[in-house]
Coordinates of N, CA and C and ligand atoms in Angstrom, one line a residue:
X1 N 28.1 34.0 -27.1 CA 27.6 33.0 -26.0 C 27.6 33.8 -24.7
X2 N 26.7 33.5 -23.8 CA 26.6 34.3 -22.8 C 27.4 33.5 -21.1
X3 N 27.9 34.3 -20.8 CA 28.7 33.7 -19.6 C 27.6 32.5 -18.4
X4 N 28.2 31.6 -18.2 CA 27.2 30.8 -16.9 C 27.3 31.9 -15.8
X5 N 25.9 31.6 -15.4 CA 24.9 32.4 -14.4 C 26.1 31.9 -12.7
X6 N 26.1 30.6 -12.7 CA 26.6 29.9 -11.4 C 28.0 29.0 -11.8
X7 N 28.6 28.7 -10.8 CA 30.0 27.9 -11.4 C 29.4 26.3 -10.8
X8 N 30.3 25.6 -11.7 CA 30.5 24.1 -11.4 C 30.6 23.7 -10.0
X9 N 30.8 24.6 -9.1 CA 30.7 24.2 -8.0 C 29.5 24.5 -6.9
X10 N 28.8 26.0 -7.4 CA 27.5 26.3 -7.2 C 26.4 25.4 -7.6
X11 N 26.5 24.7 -8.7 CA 25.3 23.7 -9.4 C 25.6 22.2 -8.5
X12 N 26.6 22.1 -8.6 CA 26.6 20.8 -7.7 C 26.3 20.6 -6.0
X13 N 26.3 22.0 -5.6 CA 25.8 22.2 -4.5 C 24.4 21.8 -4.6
X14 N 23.7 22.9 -5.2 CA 22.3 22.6 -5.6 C 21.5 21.6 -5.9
X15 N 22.5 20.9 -6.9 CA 22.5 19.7 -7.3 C 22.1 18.1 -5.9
X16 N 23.3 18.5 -5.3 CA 23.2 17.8 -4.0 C 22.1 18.0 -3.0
X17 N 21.7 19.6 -2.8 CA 20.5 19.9 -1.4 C 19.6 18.8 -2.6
X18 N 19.3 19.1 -3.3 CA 17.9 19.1 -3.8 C 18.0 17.2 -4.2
X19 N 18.8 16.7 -4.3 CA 18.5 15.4 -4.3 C 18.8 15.0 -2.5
X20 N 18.8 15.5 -1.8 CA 18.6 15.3 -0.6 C 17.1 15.0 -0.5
X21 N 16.0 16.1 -0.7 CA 14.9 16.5 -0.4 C 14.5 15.5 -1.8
X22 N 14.8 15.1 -2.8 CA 14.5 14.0 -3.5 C 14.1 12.5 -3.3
X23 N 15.4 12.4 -1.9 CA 15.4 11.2 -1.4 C 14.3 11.7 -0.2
X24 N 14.7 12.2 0.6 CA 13.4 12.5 1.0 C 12.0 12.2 0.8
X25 N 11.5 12.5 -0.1 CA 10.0 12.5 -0.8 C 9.9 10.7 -1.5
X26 N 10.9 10.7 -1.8 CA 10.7 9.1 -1.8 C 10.6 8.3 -0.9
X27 N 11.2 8.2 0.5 CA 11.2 7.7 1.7 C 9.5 8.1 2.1
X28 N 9.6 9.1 2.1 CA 8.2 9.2 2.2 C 6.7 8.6 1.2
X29 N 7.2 8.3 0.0 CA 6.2 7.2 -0.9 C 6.2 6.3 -0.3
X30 N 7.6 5.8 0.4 CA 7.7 4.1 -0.4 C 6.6 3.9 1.6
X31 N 7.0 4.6 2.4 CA 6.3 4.6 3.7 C 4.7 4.8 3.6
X32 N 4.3 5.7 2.4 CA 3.0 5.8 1.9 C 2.4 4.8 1.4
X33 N 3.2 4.1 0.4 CA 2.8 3.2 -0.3 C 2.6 1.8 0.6
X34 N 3.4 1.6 1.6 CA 3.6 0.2 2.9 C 1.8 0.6 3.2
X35 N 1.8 1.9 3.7 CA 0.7 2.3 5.2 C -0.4 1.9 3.8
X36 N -0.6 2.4 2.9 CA -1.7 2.3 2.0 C -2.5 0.4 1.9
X37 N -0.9 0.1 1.7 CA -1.3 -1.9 1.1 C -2.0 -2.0 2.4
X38 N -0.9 -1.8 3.8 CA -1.5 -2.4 5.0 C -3.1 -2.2 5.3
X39 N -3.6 -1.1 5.1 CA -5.1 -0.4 5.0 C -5.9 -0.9 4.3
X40 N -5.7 -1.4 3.0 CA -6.7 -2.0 1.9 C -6.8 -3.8 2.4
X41 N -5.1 -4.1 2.6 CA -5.6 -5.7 3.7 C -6.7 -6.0 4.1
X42 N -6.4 -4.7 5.1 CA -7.4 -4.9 6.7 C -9.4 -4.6 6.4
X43 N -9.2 -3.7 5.4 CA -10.2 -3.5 4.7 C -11.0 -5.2 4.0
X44 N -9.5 -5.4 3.4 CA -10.4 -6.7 2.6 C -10.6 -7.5 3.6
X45 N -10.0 -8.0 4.6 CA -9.6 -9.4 6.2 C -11.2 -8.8 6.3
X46 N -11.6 -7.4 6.7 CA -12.9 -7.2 7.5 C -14.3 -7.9 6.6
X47 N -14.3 -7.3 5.5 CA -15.0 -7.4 4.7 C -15.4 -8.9 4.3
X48 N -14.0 -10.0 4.1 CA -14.2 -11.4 3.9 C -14.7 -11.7 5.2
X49 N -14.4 -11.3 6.6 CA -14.5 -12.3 7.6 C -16.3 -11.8 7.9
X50 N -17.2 -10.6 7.0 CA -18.2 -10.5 7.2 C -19.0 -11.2 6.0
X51 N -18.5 -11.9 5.6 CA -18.9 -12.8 4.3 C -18.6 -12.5 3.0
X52 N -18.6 -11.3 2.9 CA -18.2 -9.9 1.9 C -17.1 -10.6 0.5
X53 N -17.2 -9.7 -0.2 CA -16.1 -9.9 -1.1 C -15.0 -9.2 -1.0
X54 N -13.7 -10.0 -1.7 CA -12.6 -9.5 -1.6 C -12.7 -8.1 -2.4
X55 N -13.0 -7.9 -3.2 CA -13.0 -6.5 -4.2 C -14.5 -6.0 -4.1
X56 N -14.2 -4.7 -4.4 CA -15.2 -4.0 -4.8 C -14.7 -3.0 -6.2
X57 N -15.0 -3.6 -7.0 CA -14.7 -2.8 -8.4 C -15.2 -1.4 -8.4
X58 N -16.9 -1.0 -8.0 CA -17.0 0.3 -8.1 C -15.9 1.0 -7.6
X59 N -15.6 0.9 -6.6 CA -15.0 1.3 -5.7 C -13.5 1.3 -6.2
X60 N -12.9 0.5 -6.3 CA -11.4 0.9 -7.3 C -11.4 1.4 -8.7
X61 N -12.5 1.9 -9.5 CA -13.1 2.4 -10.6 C -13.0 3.6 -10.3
X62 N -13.5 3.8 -9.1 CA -13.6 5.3 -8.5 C -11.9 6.0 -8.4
X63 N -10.9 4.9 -7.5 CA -10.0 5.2 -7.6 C -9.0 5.5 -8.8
X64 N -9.0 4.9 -10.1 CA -8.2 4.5 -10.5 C -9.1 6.1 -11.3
X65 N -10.0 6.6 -11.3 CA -10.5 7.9 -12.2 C -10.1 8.8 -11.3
X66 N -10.2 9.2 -10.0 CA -9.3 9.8 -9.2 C -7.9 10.4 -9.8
X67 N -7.2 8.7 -9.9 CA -5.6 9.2 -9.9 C -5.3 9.8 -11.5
X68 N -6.5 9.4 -12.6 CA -6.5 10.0 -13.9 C -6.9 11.4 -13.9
X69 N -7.8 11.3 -13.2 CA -7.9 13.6 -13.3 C -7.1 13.9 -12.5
X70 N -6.3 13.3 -11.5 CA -5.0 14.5 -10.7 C -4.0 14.3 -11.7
X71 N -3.9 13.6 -12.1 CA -2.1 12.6 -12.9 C -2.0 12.4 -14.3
X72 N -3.4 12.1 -15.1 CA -3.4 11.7 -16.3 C -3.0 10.5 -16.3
X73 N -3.0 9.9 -17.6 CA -3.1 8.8 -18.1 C -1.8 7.8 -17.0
X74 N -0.7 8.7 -17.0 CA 0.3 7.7 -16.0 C -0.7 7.6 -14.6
X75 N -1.0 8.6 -14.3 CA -1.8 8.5 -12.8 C -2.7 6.9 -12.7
X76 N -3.3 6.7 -13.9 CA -4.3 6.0 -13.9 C -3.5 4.7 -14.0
X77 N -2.4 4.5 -14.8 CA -1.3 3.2 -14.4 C -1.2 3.1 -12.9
X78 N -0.6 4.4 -12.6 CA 0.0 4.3 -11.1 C -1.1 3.8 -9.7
X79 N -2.3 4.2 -10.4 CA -3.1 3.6 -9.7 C -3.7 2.0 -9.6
X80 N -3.6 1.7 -10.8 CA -3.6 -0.1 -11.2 C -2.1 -0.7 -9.9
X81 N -1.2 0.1 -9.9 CA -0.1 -0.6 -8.9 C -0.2 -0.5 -8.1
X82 N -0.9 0.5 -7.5 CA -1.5 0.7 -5.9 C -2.4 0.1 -5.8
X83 N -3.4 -0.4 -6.4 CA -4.3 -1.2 -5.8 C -3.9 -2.8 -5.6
X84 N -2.8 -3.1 -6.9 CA -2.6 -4.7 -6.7 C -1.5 -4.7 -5.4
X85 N -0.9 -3.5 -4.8 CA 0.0 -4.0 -4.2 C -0.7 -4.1 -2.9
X86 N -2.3 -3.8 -2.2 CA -2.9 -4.0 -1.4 C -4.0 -5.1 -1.5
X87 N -4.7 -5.7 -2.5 CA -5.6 -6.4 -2.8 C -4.8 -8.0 -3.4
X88 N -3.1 -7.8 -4.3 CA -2.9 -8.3 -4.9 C -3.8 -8.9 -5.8
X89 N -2.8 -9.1 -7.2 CA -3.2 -9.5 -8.3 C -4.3 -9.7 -8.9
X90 N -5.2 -9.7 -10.0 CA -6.5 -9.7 -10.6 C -6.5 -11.5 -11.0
Ligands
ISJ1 C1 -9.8 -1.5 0.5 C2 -10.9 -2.0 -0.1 O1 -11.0 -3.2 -0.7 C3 -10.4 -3.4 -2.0 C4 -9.2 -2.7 -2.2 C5 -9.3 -1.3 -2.6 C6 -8.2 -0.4 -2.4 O2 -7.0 -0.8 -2.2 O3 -8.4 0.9 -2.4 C7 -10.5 -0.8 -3.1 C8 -11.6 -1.7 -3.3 C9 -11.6 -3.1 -3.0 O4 -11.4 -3.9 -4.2 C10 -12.1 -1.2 -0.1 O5 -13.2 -1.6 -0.4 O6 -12.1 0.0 0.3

């Protein structure tokens, strides 16, 4: 068996920075994900108050194929959630 590389107290260091910068990147989604709903709103408010429709399916088609070639198949979920959390529900 080969000796550990770092001690129990070196990994939990590491352990710690890096869920630092974990929480980090989340604070930063969930602030992405607020600014995103608020944008597709204002999008839809413009669009209804020009007679317009609330959706435009091409258009979130586009999206939801987007998040499938960066992400794959989860991408393409994750994109179904981002759109209802700005347009809400189908
Ligand atoms: C924001 C818009 O309106 C709706 C919401 C979308 C979105 O959240 O990306 C996309 C298409 C529309 O169904 C838009 O047309 O761009």
């Amino acid at each position: 068996m080969t000796a550990p590389t770092t001690t129990t107290e070196q990994a939990n260091d590491e352990i710690a920075a890096l869920r630092e910068r974990i929480n980090a990147a989340d604070d930063e989604l969930i602030r992405i994900w607020r600014e995103r709903a608020e944008l597709s709103r204002q999008v839809g408010a413009a669009r209804m108050a020009a007679g317009g429709t609330r959706l435009v399916l091409s258009r979130e088609q586009a999206i939801v194929d987007k998040f499938r070639r960066e992400l794959g198949t989860d991408g393409a979920q994750l994109a179904m959630l981002v759109l209802r959390a700005g347009r809400g529900p189908l």
